[in-house]
PDB file of C-alpha atoms in Angstrom:
ATOM      1  CA  PRO U   1      89.620 104.926 102.291  1.00  0.00           C
ATOM      2  CA  TYR U   2      89.112 103.328  98.896  1.00  0.00           C
ATOM      3  CA  ILE U   3      86.715 100.704 100.136  1.00  0.00           C
ATOM      4  CA  LEU U   4      84.612 103.257 101.975  1.00  0.00           C
ATOM      5  CA  ALA U   5      81.489 104.289 100.067  1.00  0.00           C
ATOM      6  CA  GLU U   6      81.806 107.712  98.375  1.00  0.00           C
ATOM      7  CA  VAL U   7      78.661 109.006 100.083  1.00  0.00           C
ATOM      8  CA  ALA U   8      79.927 107.928 103.520  1.00  0.00           C
ATOM      9  CA  ALA U   9      83.291 109.504 102.775  1.00  0.00           C
ATOM     10  CA  GLY U  10      81.564 112.697 101.678  1.00  0.00           C
ATOM     11  CA  LEU U  11      79.531 112.840 104.852  1.00  0.00           C
ATOM     12  CA  ILE U  12      82.576 112.296 107.040  1.00  0.00           C
ATOM     13  CA  TRP U  13      84.476 115.025 105.341  1.00  0.00           C
ATOM     14  CA  ARG U  14      81.516 117.368 105.386  1.00  0.00           C
ATOM     15  CA  PHE U  15      81.705 117.065 109.195  1.00  0.00           C
ATOM     16  CA  VAL U  16      85.464 117.611 109.109  1.00  0.00           C
ATOM     17  CA  TYR U  17      85.080 120.777 107.017  1.00  0.00           C
ATOM     18  CA  ASP U  18      82.059 122.087 108.980  1.00  0.00           C
ATOM     19  CA  GLY U  19      82.893 125.680 109.950  1.00  0.00           C
ATOM     20  CA  ASP U  20      80.943 125.576 113.210  1.00  0.00           C
ATOM     21  CA  TYR U  21      81.390 122.131 114.695  1.00  0.00           C
ATOM     22  CA  GLY U  22      83.829 120.320 112.519  1.00  0.00           C
ATOM     23  CA  LEU U  23      87.368 119.117 113.194  1.00  0.00           C
ATOM     24  CA  LEU U  24      88.900 121.944 111.088  1.00  0.00           C
ATOM     25  CA  ALA U  25      86.902 124.469 113.062  1.00  0.00           C
ATOM     26  CA  ARG U  26      88.122 123.007 116.356  1.00  0.00           C
ATOM     27  CA  ILE U  27      91.698 123.173 115.275  1.00  0.00           C
ATOM     28  CA  TRP U  28      91.357 126.812 114.161  1.00  0.00           C
ATOM     29  CA  THR U  29      89.607 127.876 117.389  1.00  0.00           C
ATOM     30  CA  ALA U  30      92.282 126.073 119.452  1.00  0.00           C
ATOM     31  CA  PHE U  31      94.804 128.503 117.907  1.00  0.00           C
ATOM     32  CA  GLY U  32      92.452 131.464 118.534  1.00  0.00           C
ATOM     33  CA  ALA U  33      91.582 131.997 114.876  1.00  0.00           C
ATOM     34  CA  VAL U  34      88.234 132.321 113.223  1.00  0.00           C
ATOM     35  CA  PRO U  35      87.470 129.029 111.465  1.00  0.00           C
ATOM     36  CA  PRO U  36      86.896 129.206 107.697  1.00  0.00           C
ATOM     37  CA  GLN U  37      83.768 127.989 105.987  1.00  0.00           C
ATOM     38  CA  VAL U  38      85.765 125.920 103.560  1.00  0.00           C
ATOM     39  CA  LEU U  39      82.829 124.358 101.698  1.00  0.00           C
ATOM     40  CA  GLY U  40      80.944 127.674 101.674  1.00  0.00           C
ATOM     41  CA  GLU U  41      83.629 129.720  99.887  1.00  0.00           C
ATOM     42  CA  PRO U  42      83.898 129.292  96.072  1.00  0.00           C
ATOM     43  CA  ASP U  43      87.685 129.789  96.177  1.00  0.00           C
ATOM     44  CA  PHE U  44      88.326 126.941  98.609  1.00  0.00           C
ATOM     45  CA  ALA U  45      85.482 124.462  97.941  1.00  0.00           C
ATOM     46  CA  MET U  46      87.060 122.738  94.934  1.00  0.00           C
ATOM     47  CA  ALA U  47      90.407 122.497  96.703  1.00  0.00           C
ATOM     48  CA  ALA U  48      88.684 120.899  99.694  1.00  0.00           C
ATOM     49  CA  ILE U  49      86.994 118.343  97.424  1.00  0.00           C
ATOM     50  CA  LEU U  50      90.364 117.615  95.729  1.00  0.00           C
ATOM     51  CA  VAL U  51      91.813 116.857  99.139  1.00  0.00           C
ATOM     52  CA  VAL U  52      88.987 114.338  99.721  1.00  0.00           C
ATOM     53  CA  ILE U  53      89.482 112.743  96.273  1.00  0.00           C
ATOM     54  CA  VAL U  54      93.272 112.385  96.818  1.00  0.00           C
ATOM     55  CA  TRP U  55      92.684 110.896 100.247  1.00  0.00           C
ATOM     56  CA  LYS U  56      90.100 108.451  98.913  1.00  0.00           C
ATOM     57  CA  TYR U  57      91.902 107.256  95.798  1.00  0.00           C
ATOM     58  CA  PHE U  58      95.587 107.484  96.793  1.00  0.00           C
ATOM     59  CA  GLY U  59      95.547 103.871  98.059  1.00  0.00           C
ATOM     60  CA  PHE U  60      94.128 102.529  94.770  1.00  0.00           C
ATOM     61  CA  HIS U  61      96.758 104.221  92.698  1.00  0.00           C
ATOM     62  CA  MET U  62      99.480 103.218  95.189  1.00  0.00           C
ATOM     63  CA  VAL U  63      98.487  99.526  94.752  1.00  0.00           C
ATOM     64  CA  LEU U  64      98.759  99.963  90.995  1.00  0.00           C
ATOM     65  CA  TYR U  65     102.234 101.398  91.300  1.00  0.00           C
ATOM     66  CA  ILE U  66     103.378  98.760  93.796  1.00  0.00           C
ATOM     67  CA  ALA U  67     102.210  96.065  91.424  1.00  0.00           C
ATOM     68  CA  GLY U  68     104.070  97.753  88.586  1.00  0.00           C
ATOM     69  CA  LEU U  69     107.245  98.033  90.658  1.00  0.00           C
ATOM     70  CA  GLN U  70     107.084  94.341  91.530  1.00  0.00           C
ATOM     71  CA  GLN U  71     107.097  93.452  87.871  1.00  0.00           C
ATOM     72  CA  ILE U  72     110.435  95.185  87.244  1.00  0.00           C
ATOM     73  CA  ASP U  73     113.289  92.647  87.138  1.00  0.00           C
ATOM     74  CA  LYS U  74     115.895  93.384  89.782  1.00  0.00           C
ATOM     75  CA  THR U  75     118.721  92.332  87.416  1.00  0.00           C
ATOM     76  CA  LEU U  76     118.068  95.447  85.381  1.00  0.00           C
ATOM     77  CA  TYR U  77     118.973  97.586  88.462  1.00  0.00           C
ATOM     78  CA  GLU U  78     122.062  95.484  89.130  1.00  0.00           C
ATOM     79  CA  ALA U  79     123.233  95.819  85.539  1.00  0.00           C
ATOM     80  CA  ALA U  80     122.660  99.606  85.605  1.00  0.00           C
ATOM     81  CA  ARG U  81     124.601  99.934  88.877  1.00  0.00           C
ATOM     82  CA  ILE U  82     127.472  97.940  87.410  1.00  0.00           C
ATOM     83  CA  ASP U  83     127.465 100.347  84.479  1.00  0.00           C
ATOM     84  CA  GLY U  84     127.792 103.218  87.029  1.00  0.00           C
ATOM     85  CA  ALA U  85     124.269 104.618  87.087  1.00  0.00           C
ATOM     86  CA  SER U  86     123.389 106.933  89.940  1.00  0.00           C
ATOM     87  CA  SER U  87     120.149 106.642  91.871  1.00  0.00           C
ATOM     88  CA  TRP U  88     118.581 109.383  89.796  1.00  0.00           C
ATOM     89  CA  GLN U  89     119.627 107.728  86.563  1.00  0.00           C
ATOM     90  CA  LEU U  90     118.203 104.391  87.831  1.00  0.00           C
ATOM     91  CA  PHE U  91     114.866 106.068  88.442  1.00  0.00           C
ATOM     92  CA  ARG U  92     114.862 108.046  85.224  1.00  0.00           C
ATOM     93  CA  MET U  93     116.240 105.413  82.864  1.00  0.00           C
ATOM     94  CA  VAL U  94     114.974 102.136  84.379  1.00  0.00           C
ATOM     95  CA  THR U  95     112.018 102.666  86.725  1.00  0.00           C
ATOM     96  CA  VAL U  96     109.944 105.280  84.923  1.00  0.00           C
ATOM     97  CA  PRO U  97     110.151 103.668  81.449  1.00  0.00           C
ATOM     98  CA  LEU U  98     109.273 100.280  82.826  1.00  0.00           C
ATOM     99  CA  LEU U  99     106.339 101.814  84.837  1.00  0.00           C
ATOM    100  CA  GLY U 100     105.022 103.512  81.649  1.00  0.00           C
ATOM    101  CA  SER U 101     102.051 101.201  81.237  1.00  0.00           C
ATOM    102  CA  THR U 102     101.168 101.561  84.920  1.00  0.00           C
ATOM    103  CA  ILE U 103     101.398 105.361  84.744  1.00  0.00           C
ATOM    104  CA  ARG U 104      99.220 105.431  81.656  1.00  0.00           C
ATOM    105  CA  LEU U 105      96.653 103.139  83.332  1.00  0.00           C
ATOM    106  CA  SER U 106      96.627 105.299  86.447  1.00  0.00           C
ATOM    107  CA  VAL U 107      96.073 108.478  84.424  1.00  0.00           C
ATOM    108  CA  PHE U 108      93.307 106.750  82.477  1.00  0.00           C
ATOM    109  CA  PHE U 109      91.485 105.787  85.687  1.00  0.00           C
ATOM    110  CA  ALA U 110      91.962 109.264  87.183  1.00  0.00           C
ATOM    111  CA  VAL U 111      90.669 111.142  84.131  1.00  0.00           C
ATOM    112  CA  LEU U 112      87.671 108.855  83.573  1.00  0.00           C
ATOM    113  CA  GLY U 113      86.864 108.970  87.283  1.00  0.00           C
ATOM    114  CA  SER U 114      86.901 112.735  87.207  1.00  0.00           C
ATOM    115  CA  PHE U 115      84.376 112.748  84.390  1.00  0.00           C
ATOM    116  CA  GLN U 116      82.050 110.597  86.473  1.00  0.00           C
ATOM    117  CA  LEU U 117      82.517 112.307  89.857  1.00  0.00           C
ATOM    118  CA  PHE U 118      79.203 112.594  91.623  1.00  0.00           C
ATOM    119  CA  ASP U 119      79.056 110.670  94.841  1.00  0.00           C
ATOM    120  CA  LEU U 120      81.525 112.875  96.698  1.00  0.00           C
ATOM    121  CA  ILE U 121      80.163 116.166  95.350  1.00  0.00           C
ATOM    122  CA  MET U 122      76.573 115.720  96.436  1.00  0.00           C
ATOM    123  CA  PRO U 123      77.115 115.108 100.168  1.00  0.00           C
ATOM    124  CA  LEU U 124      79.844 117.708 100.360  1.00  0.00           C
ATOM    125  CA  THR U 125      78.527 120.742  98.389  1.00  0.00           C
ATOM    126  CA  LYS U 126      75.738 119.640  96.037  1.00  0.00           C
ATOM    127  CA  GLY U 127      77.618 121.571  93.346  1.00  0.00           C
ATOM    128  CA  GLY U 128      77.778 124.828  95.201  1.00  0.00           C
ATOM    129  CA  PRO U 129      78.697 127.435  96.277  1.00  0.00           C
ATOM    130  CA  SER U 130      77.842 129.373  93.175  1.00  0.00           C
ATOM    131  CA  ASP U 131      78.282 126.235  91.095  1.00  0.00           C
ATOM    132  CA  SER U 132      82.010 126.240  91.778  1.00  0.00           C
ATOM    133  CA  THR U 133      82.156 122.532  92.458  1.00  0.00           C
ATOM    134  CA  GLN U 134      79.693 121.459  89.736  1.00  0.00           C
ATOM    135  CA  THR U 135      80.751 118.461  87.653  1.00  0.00           C
ATOM    136  CA  MET U 136      79.064 117.178  84.541  1.00  0.00           C
ATOM    137  CA  VAL U 137      77.276 114.470  86.475  1.00  0.00           C
ATOM    138  CA  SER U 138      76.057 116.756  89.232  1.00  0.00           C
ATOM    139  CA  PHE U 139      74.997 119.241  86.528  1.00  0.00           C
ATOM    140  CA  LEU U 140      73.078 116.436  84.831  1.00  0.00           C
ATOM    141  CA  TYR U 141      71.431 115.488  88.141  1.00  0.00           C
ATOM    142  CA  ASN U 142      70.532 119.044  89.011  1.00  0.00           C
ATOM    143  CA  TYR U 143      68.868 119.722  85.658  1.00  0.00           C
ATOM    144  CA  GLY U 144      67.605 116.287  84.755  1.00  0.00           C
ATOM    145  CA  VAL U 145      66.301 115.116  88.134  1.00  0.00           C
ATOM    146  CA  THR U 146      65.943 118.049  90.538  1.00  0.00           C
ATOM    147  CA  ARG U 147      64.619 120.659  88.101  1.00  0.00           C
ATOM    148  CA  MET U 148      62.711 118.000  86.042  1.00  0.00           C
ATOM    149  CA  GLN U 149      64.191 119.236  82.758  1.00  0.00           C
ATOM    150  CA  ILE U 150      64.421 115.714  81.417  1.00  0.00           C
ATOM    151  CA  GLY U 151      65.344 116.643  77.811  1.00  0.00           C
ATOM    152  CA  PHE U 152      68.217 118.910  78.859  1.00  0.00           C
ATOM    153  CA  GLY U 153      69.398 116.375  81.383  1.00  0.00           C
ATOM    154  CA  SER U 154      69.367 113.641  78.727  1.00  0.00           C
ATOM    155  CA  ALA U 155      71.319 115.881  76.348  1.00  0.00           C
ATOM    156  CA  VAL U 156      73.951 116.453  79.071  1.00  0.00           C
ATOM    157  CA  GLY U 157      74.086 112.677  79.610  1.00  0.00           C
ATOM    158  CA  VAL U 158      74.645 111.994  75.910  1.00  0.00           C
ATOM    159  CA  VAL U 159      77.376 114.633  75.778  1.00  0.00           C
ATOM    160  CA  LEU U 160      79.041 113.096  78.895  1.00  0.00           C
ATOM    161  CA  PHE U 161      78.832 109.679  77.277  1.00  0.00           C
ATOM    162  CA  ALA U 162      80.318 110.975  74.029  1.00  0.00           C
ATOM    163  CA  ILE U 163      83.190 112.698  75.864  1.00  0.00           C
ATOM    164  CA  SER U 164      83.902 109.594  77.973  1.00  0.00           C
ATOM    165  CA  VAL U 165      83.856 107.219  75.012  1.00  0.00           C
ATOM    166  CA  SER U 166      85.902 109.549  72.879  1.00  0.00           C
ATOM    167  CA  PHE U 167      88.451 109.916  75.629  1.00  0.00           C
ATOM    168  CA  ALA U 168      88.605 106.164  76.289  1.00  0.00           C
ATOM    169  CA  PHE U 169      89.109 105.165  72.672  1.00  0.00           C
ATOM    170  CA  GLY U 170      91.423 108.097  71.888  1.00  0.00           C
ATOM    171  CA  TYR U 171      93.567 107.435  74.966  1.00  0.00           C
ATOM    172  CA  LYS U 172      93.676 103.732  74.144  1.00  0.00           C
ATOM    173  CA  ARG U 173      94.754 104.510  70.578  1.00  0.00           C
ATOM    174  CA  LEU U 174      97.275 107.227  71.351  1.00  0.00           C
ATOM    175  CA  ALA U 175      98.718 106.654  74.773  1.00  0.00           C
ATOM    176  CA  MET U 176      98.218 102.920  75.363  1.00  0.00           C
ATOM    177  CA  ARG U 177      98.982 101.567  71.893  1.00  0.00           C
ATOM    178  CA  GLU U 178     101.934  99.494  73.146  1.00  0.00           C
ATOM    179  CA  ASP U 179     100.139  98.093  76.228  1.00  0.00           C
TER     180      ASP U 179
END
């Protein structure tokens, strides 16, 4: 899923979530229930988008963690087992601390990616219903491009840039100082 373009993934999942003809609707009608309009209800739309985001980016983060796990020296586990460590203690005292830099990198990518989320939002909901799935970039697009309020859209872009840069440098300074 990670190599699939975001717009293509959004269009596929829009069909899956379609309340009349989609896969989800077929499953609900097979059990005799009325299918929900998942992308049309403000309470469910963001959860549906989060499912798509997790589906799309799970593989990327999994590869990061696999690479991090491969860097851990196996002799550390052997030494901890000789000292009588349980499986939980191995995980808590050896694996998690040595995966610290990978965890921090994964969180960094996830947060910065959430600031810039646009390509999945537009084909799925276009920021609706009732602006419940609006992100900063889709808000910028709706005002700066669609409504032709160039000045306001530019201001939103500058604020988004300032937030992203502040987060990147702050996170680097506070959380990733040892990496």
